[in-house]
mmCIF file of C-alpha atoms in Angstrom:
data_model
loop_
_atom_site.group_PDB
_atom_site.id
_atom_site.type_symbol
_atom_site.label_atom_id
_atom_site.label_comp_id
_atom_site.label_asym_id
_atom_site.label_seq_id
_atom_site.Cartn_x
_atom_site.Cartn_y
_atom_site.Cartn_z
ATOM 1 C CA ALA A 146 0.000 0.000 0.000
ATOM 2 C CA GLN A 147 1.070 3.555 -0.599
ATOM 3 C CA LYS A 148 1.682 5.841 2.317
ATOM 4 C CA VAL A 149 3.457 9.117 2.956
ATOM 5 C CA THR A 150 4.577 10.119 6.432
ATOM 6 C CA GLN A 151 5.576 13.584 7.521
ATOM 7 C CA ALA A 152 6.457 13.208 11.159
ATOM 8 C CA GLN A 153 6.825 16.924 11.824
ATOM 9 C CA THR A 154 3.401 18.439 12.327
ATOM 10 C CA GLU A 155 4.595 21.979 13.027
ATOM 11 C CA ILE A 156 7.983 23.656 12.843
ATOM 12 C CA SER A 157 8.940 27.178 13.874
ATOM 13 C CA VAL A 158 12.221 28.765 12.885
ATOM 14 C CA VAL A 159 13.664 32.224 13.070
ATOM 15 C CA GLU A 160 14.214 34.011 9.801
ATOM 16 C CA LYS A 161 17.488 33.138 8.041
ATOM 17 C CA GLU A 162 17.743 29.774 9.733
ATOM 18 C CA ASP A 163 17.890 26.629 7.621
ATOM 19 C CA VAL A 164 15.078 24.119 8.033
ATOM 20 C CA THR A 165 14.579 20.562 6.794
ATOM 21 C CA LEU A 166 11.164 19.012 6.318
ATOM 22 C CA ASP A 167 11.158 15.243 6.516
ATOM 23 C CA CYS A 168 9.222 12.886 4.276
ATOM 24 C CA VAL A 169 9.180 9.091 4.362
ATOM 25 C CA TYR A 170 7.157 7.091 1.875
ATOM 26 C CA GLU A 171 5.999 3.520 1.368
ATOM 27 C CA THR A 172 5.237 1.863 -1.933
ATOM 28 C CA ARG A 173 5.528 -1.608 -3.422
ATOM 29 C CA ASP A 174 6.149 -0.267 -6.897
ATOM 30 C CA THR A 175 9.620 0.153 -8.302
ATOM 31 C CA THR A 176 8.534 3.051 -10.470
ATOM 32 C CA TYR A 177 6.906 6.014 -8.806
ATOM 33 C CA TYR A 178 6.954 9.774 -8.523
ATOM 34 C CA LEU A 179 7.498 11.942 -5.484
ATOM 35 C CA PHE A 180 6.284 15.501 -5.122
ATOM 36 C CA TRP A 181 6.395 18.466 -2.809
ATOM 37 C CA TYR A 182 3.582 21.004 -2.751
ATOM 38 C CA LYS A 183 3.361 24.248 -0.790
ATOM 39 C CA GLN A 184 0.099 25.607 0.600
ATOM 40 C CA PRO A 185 0.465 29.271 1.545
ATOM 41 C CA PRO A 186 -2.200 31.055 3.605
ATOM 42 C CA SER A 187 -4.107 31.854 0.406
ATOM 43 C CA GLY A 188 -5.001 28.173 0.191
ATOM 44 C CA GLU A 189 -3.880 26.920 -3.204
ATOM 45 C CA LEU A 190 -1.506 24.004 -3.510
ATOM 46 C CA VAL A 191 1.601 25.165 -5.330
ATOM 47 C CA PHE A 192 3.706 22.577 -7.107
ATOM 48 C CA LEU A 193 7.375 22.689 -6.103
ATOM 49 C CA ILE A 194 9.062 19.590 -7.471
ATOM 50 C CA ARG A 195 8.521 16.144 -8.985
ATOM 51 C CA ARG A 196 11.108 13.416 -8.731
ATOM 52 C CA ASN A 197 11.184 10.132 -10.665
ATOM 53 C CA SER A 198 12.111 7.063 -8.616
ATOM 54 C CA PHE A 199 14.994 6.309 -10.962
ATOM 55 C CA ASP A 200 16.597 9.679 -10.441
ATOM 56 C CA GLU A 201 18.292 9.918 -7.068
ATOM 57 C CA GLN A 202 20.233 13.046 -7.821
ATOM 58 C CA ASN A 203 19.681 15.783 -5.318
ATOM 59 C CA GLU A 204 18.178 18.933 -6.686
ATOM 60 C CA ILE A 205 18.702 22.558 -5.806
ATOM 61 C CA SER A 206 16.501 25.449 -6.842
ATOM 62 C CA GLY A 207 17.534 28.708 -5.280
ATOM 63 C CA ARG A 208 17.103 28.391 -1.528
ATOM 64 C CA TYR A 209 15.272 25.070 -1.902
ATOM 65 C CA SER A 210 16.959 21.705 -2.085
ATOM 66 C CA TRP A 211 15.708 18.139 -2.039
ATOM 67 C CA ASN A 212 17.468 14.997 -0.864
ATOM 68 C CA PHE A 213 16.047 11.782 -2.306
ATOM 69 C CA GLN A 214 17.349 8.537 -0.782
ATOM 70 C CA LYS A 215 15.734 5.299 -1.937
ATOM 71 C CA SER A 216 17.671 3.276 0.640
ATOM 72 C CA THR A 217 15.731 4.981 3.417
ATOM 73 C CA SER A 218 12.594 5.782 1.375
ATOM 74 C CA SER A 219 12.989 9.438 2.180
ATOM 75 C CA PHE A 220 12.546 12.620 0.190
ATOM 76 C CA ASN A 221 13.517 15.487 2.462
ATOM 77 C CA PHE A 222 13.157 19.153 1.665
ATOM 78 C CA THR A 223 15.524 21.832 2.939
ATOM 79 C CA ILE A 224 14.979 25.563 2.872
ATOM 80 C CA THR A 225 18.174 27.552 3.301
ATOM 81 C CA ALA A 226 18.119 31.014 4.878
ATOM 82 C CA SER A 227 14.384 30.846 5.503
ATOM 83 C CA GLN A 228 12.194 33.874 4.938
ATOM 84 C CA VAL A 229 8.807 34.882 6.307
ATOM 85 C CA VAL A 230 7.262 34.201 2.892
ATOM 86 C CA ASP A 231 8.217 30.553 3.322
ATOM 87 C CA SER A 232 5.595 30.210 6.045
ATOM 88 C CA ALA A 233 3.104 27.676 4.731
ATOM 89 C CA VAL A 234 2.001 24.079 4.974
ATOM 90 C CA TYR A 235 4.219 21.783 2.947
ATOM 91 C CA PHE A 236 2.936 18.475 1.607
ATOM 92 C CA CYS A 237 5.022 15.567 0.429
ATOM 93 C CA ALA A 238 3.203 13.275 -1.999
ATOM 94 C CA LEU A 239 3.574 10.073 -4.004
ATOM 95 C CA SER A 240 2.053 8.552 -7.106
ATOM 96 C CA GLU A 241 2.704 5.194 -8.701
ATOM 97 C CA ALA A 242 3.714 5.231 -12.345
ATOM 98 C CA MET A 243 2.900 1.669 -13.336
ATOM 99 C CA LYS A 244 -0.845 2.005 -13.323
ATOM 100 C CA THR A 245 -2.471 4.458 -15.667
ATOM 101 C CA SER A 246 -0.514 7.432 -16.772
ATOM 102 C CA TYR A 247 -2.746 9.729 -14.818
ATOM 103 C CA ASP A 248 -2.677 8.255 -11.359
ATOM 104 C CA LYS A 249 -3.946 9.793 -8.177
ATOM 105 C CA VAL A 250 -1.586 11.535 -5.808
ATOM 106 C CA ILE A 251 -1.230 10.267 -2.254
ATOM 107 C CA PHE A 252 -0.499 13.076 0.161
ATOM 108 C CA GLY A 253 1.256 13.136 3.492
ATOM 109 C CA PRO A 254 -0.396 14.950 6.388
ATOM 110 C CA GLY A 255 1.625 18.106 5.833
ATOM 111 C CA THR A 256 4.117 20.081 7.893
ATOM 112 C CA SER A 257 3.171 23.577 8.959
ATOM 113 C CA LEU A 258 6.219 25.838 8.818
ATOM 114 C CA SER A 259 6.259 29.183 10.576
ATOM 115 C CA VAL A 260 9.164 31.511 9.921
ATOM 116 C CA ILE A 261 9.402 34.149 12.596
ATOM 117 C CA PRO A 262 10.916 37.522 11.699
ATOM 118 C CA GLU B 108 -2.210 31.647 -18.413
ATOM 119 C CA ALA B 109 -4.960 31.163 -15.828
ATOM 120 C CA GLY B 110 -4.481 28.438 -13.262
ATOM 121 C CA VAL B 111 -7.075 26.057 -11.890
ATOM 122 C CA THR B 112 -9.970 28.084 -10.552
ATOM 123 C CA GLN B 113 -12.566 26.938 -8.077
ATOM 124 C CA PHE B 114 -15.859 28.496 -7.084
ATOM 125 C CA PRO B 115 -17.017 29.339 -4.518
ATOM 126 C CA SER B 116 -14.033 29.833 -2.264
ATOM 127 C CA HIS B 117 -16.187 29.211 0.790
ATOM 128 C CA SER B 118 -19.651 27.759 1.219
ATOM 129 C CA VAL B 119 -21.642 27.514 4.424
ATOM 130 C CA ILE B 120 -24.780 25.374 4.317
ATOM 131 C CA GLU B 121 -27.031 23.520 6.701
ATOM 132 C CA LYS B 122 -27.166 19.784 7.028
ATOM 133 C CA GLY B 123 -29.532 18.329 4.442
ATOM 134 C CA GLN B 124 -29.019 21.089 1.901
ATOM 135 C CA THR B 125 -27.413 20.718 -1.500
ATOM 136 C CA VAL B 126 -24.178 22.365 -2.579
ATOM 137 C CA THR B 127 -22.478 22.417 -5.961
ATOM 138 C CA LEU B 128 -18.782 23.147 -6.298
ATOM 139 C CA ARG B 129 -17.262 24.152 -9.593
ATOM 140 C CA CYS B 130 -13.779 23.686 -11.009
ATOM 141 C CA ASP B 131 -12.336 25.234 -14.147
ATOM 142 C CA PRO B 132 -9.128 23.430 -15.127
ATOM 143 C CA ILE B 133 -6.196 24.942 -16.933
ATOM 144 C CA SER B 134 -7.119 25.370 -20.569
ATOM 145 C CA GLY B 135 -6.148 22.340 -22.619
ATOM 146 C CA HIS B 136 -5.813 19.982 -19.667
ATOM 147 C CA ASP B 137 -7.689 16.760 -20.348
ATOM 148 C CA ASN B 138 -7.246 15.390 -16.851
ATOM 149 C CA LEU B 139 -9.260 16.766 -13.968
ATOM 150 C CA TYR B 140 -9.143 15.498 -10.411
ATOM 151 C CA TRP B 141 -11.108 16.152 -7.238
ATOM 152 C CA TYR B 142 -9.566 15.774 -3.791
ATOM 153 C CA ARG B 143 -10.729 16.760 -0.349
ATOM 154 C CA ARG B 144 -9.286 17.356 3.074
ATOM 155 C CA VAL B 145 -11.630 16.888 5.961
ATOM 156 C CA MET B 146 -10.756 18.243 9.389
ATOM 157 C CA GLY B 147 -7.586 16.721 10.802
ATOM 158 C CA LYS B 148 -7.154 14.277 7.969
ATOM 159 C CA GLU B 149 -4.971 14.073 4.893
ATOM 160 C CA ILE B 150 -5.819 15.291 1.425
ATOM 161 C CA LYS B 151 -7.619 12.364 -0.194
ATOM 162 C CA PHE B 152 -8.326 11.574 -3.816
ATOM 163 C CA LEU B 153 -11.981 11.518 -4.845
ATOM 164 C CA LEU B 154 -12.077 10.992 -8.577
ATOM 165 C CA HIS B 155 -10.434 11.580 -11.920
ATOM 166 C CA PHE B 156 -11.862 12.630 -15.281
ATOM 167 C CA VAL B 157 -10.196 12.211 -18.625
ATOM 168 C CA LYS B 158 -12.060 14.728 -20.722
ATOM 169 C CA GLU B 159 -15.714 14.000 -19.937
ATOM 170 C CA SER B 160 -15.215 10.383 -18.852
ATOM 171 C CA LYS B 161 -14.726 9.199 -15.280
ATOM 172 C CA GLN B 162 -11.420 7.348 -15.261
ATOM 173 C CA ASP B 163 -11.346 6.518 -11.566
ATOM 174 C CA GLU B 164 -13.979 7.299 -8.963
ATOM 175 C CA SER B 165 -12.700 4.963 -6.284
ATOM 176 C CA GLY B 166 -12.336 7.754 -3.756
ATOM 177 C CA MET B 167 -15.917 8.994 -3.819
ATOM 178 C CA PRO B 168 -17.210 8.458 -0.275
ATOM 179 C CA ASN B 169 -20.838 7.593 -1.047
ATOM 180 C CA ASN B 170 -23.699 8.217 -3.438
ATOM 181 C CA ARG B 171 -24.430 11.636 -1.977
ATOM 182 C CA PHE B 172 -21.551 12.892 -4.101
ATOM 183 C CA LEU B 173 -22.011 13.387 -7.830
ATOM 184 C CA ALA B 174 -19.314 14.711 -10.129
ATOM 185 C CA GLU B 175 -19.842 15.732 -13.719
ATOM 186 C CA ARG B 176 -17.733 17.132 -16.496
ATOM 187 C CA THR B 177 -20.027 17.717 -19.405
ATOM 188 C CA GLY B 178 -18.167 18.667 -22.565
ATOM 189 C CA GLY B 179 -14.849 17.902 -20.982
ATOM 190 C CA THR B 180 -14.236 21.432 -19.778
ATOM 191 C CA TYR B 181 -15.268 22.524 -16.298
ATOM 192 C CA SER B 182 -16.443 20.099 -13.657
ATOM 193 C CA THR B 183 -18.996 20.252 -10.889
ATOM 194 C CA LEU B 184 -19.139 18.294 -7.669
ATOM 195 C CA LYS B 185 -22.557 18.152 -6.057
ATOM 196 C CA VAL B 186 -23.189 17.030 -2.511
ATOM 197 C CA GLN B 187 -26.824 16.131 -1.863
ATOM 198 C CA PRO B 188 -27.859 16.028 0.901
ATOM 199 C CA ALA B 189 -24.867 17.426 2.756
ATOM 200 C CA GLU B 190 -23.919 15.924 6.106
ATOM 201 C CA LEU B 191 -21.769 17.349 8.899
ATOM 202 C CA GLU B 192 -18.860 15.046 8.051
ATOM 203 C CA ASP B 193 -18.676 16.518 4.548
ATOM 204 C CA SER B 194 -17.126 19.693 5.943
ATOM 205 C CA GLY B 195 -13.620 20.294 4.692
ATOM 206 C CA VAL B 196 -11.667 21.740 1.801
ATOM 207 C CA TYR B 197 -12.343 20.407 -1.670
ATOM 208 C CA PHE B 198 -9.475 20.740 -4.119
ATOM 209 C CA CYS B 199 -9.512 20.413 -7.849
ATOM 210 C CA ALA B 200 -6.443 19.692 -9.953
ATOM 211 C CA SER B 201 -5.733 19.339 -13.643
ATOM 212 C CA SER B 202 -2.949 17.970 -15.777
ATOM 213 C CA GLN B 203 -2.111 17.613 -19.429
ATOM 214 C CA ALA B 204 -2.355 14.338 -21.266
ATOM 215 C CA PRO B 205 1.170 12.948 -21.326
ATOM 216 C CA ARG B 206 2.959 12.756 -24.630
ATOM 217 C CA GLY B 207 5.293 9.825 -25.065
ATOM 218 C CA GLY B 208 4.251 8.290 -21.808
ATOM 219 C CA GLY B 209 5.042 9.335 -18.286
ATOM 220 C CA LYS B 210 3.095 11.414 -15.872
ATOM 221 C CA ASN B 211 2.216 15.037 -15.985
ATOM 222 C CA ILE B 212 2.148 17.305 -13.009
ATOM 223 C CA GLN B 213 -1.150 18.014 -11.325
ATOM 224 C CA TYR B 214 -1.783 21.711 -10.761
ATOM 225 C CA PHE B 215 -4.162 22.527 -7.965
ATOM 226 C CA GLY B 216 -6.679 25.251 -7.323
ATOM 227 C CA ALA B 217 -7.156 27.173 -4.101
ATOM 228 C CA GLY B 218 -9.928 24.870 -2.965
ATOM 229 C CA THR B 219 -13.472 25.381 -1.780
ATOM 230 C CA ARG B 220 -13.934 25.398 1.969
ATOM 231 C CA LEU B 221 -17.259 23.709 2.734
ATOM 232 C CA SER B 222 -18.831 24.149 6.141
ATOM 233 C CA VAL B 223 -21.916 22.069 6.902
ATOM 234 C CA LEU B 224 -23.724 23.244 10.029
#
């Protein structure tokens, strides 16, 4: 069965600190996709990244970086030099690629990040 | 380019009433999904349209929920009659049909917050 766990319910950091959001997933498939979405106070879910299960390279995009490790089934997200605008709920998610090409996304419970000025 | 839009942003109704939520996907996106997040729970898949056809409705909770996508453009999700446990945020997402296989990213709207009193 598919499952995504985000053990951190809420995190508070002071502006300019680095913060890592943890994500652990479960799937029986060998081919799958992992995602991170951001939900700011305005409510929409904003796509941040998609990672194919065959691509374990870490990715960096500005202050954001992602560490994908299949050995530990983890896909952690780090924000460097956090800013107040980073305050949001962050969701890690999973979808299996071997079913239809348009599969449903399984979400983790989310981590609420508060960046304090 | 307009993103996924949902209407209304917030709906407050009494138990037993009917409510219809609307989703306008990104133009050209054949795939349309409905998800919901009820209080304290994770975001859960409800159903998936490919154009006007229901591809997967395994997540629909019961027959009080009816989703339609006539003409393959916008979609509506009707709850009739609404119950207290239907309260939550209903998200819509859309994605392109993949070319050459592989998955496309689901882009989400801001959601409709439904409160059943």
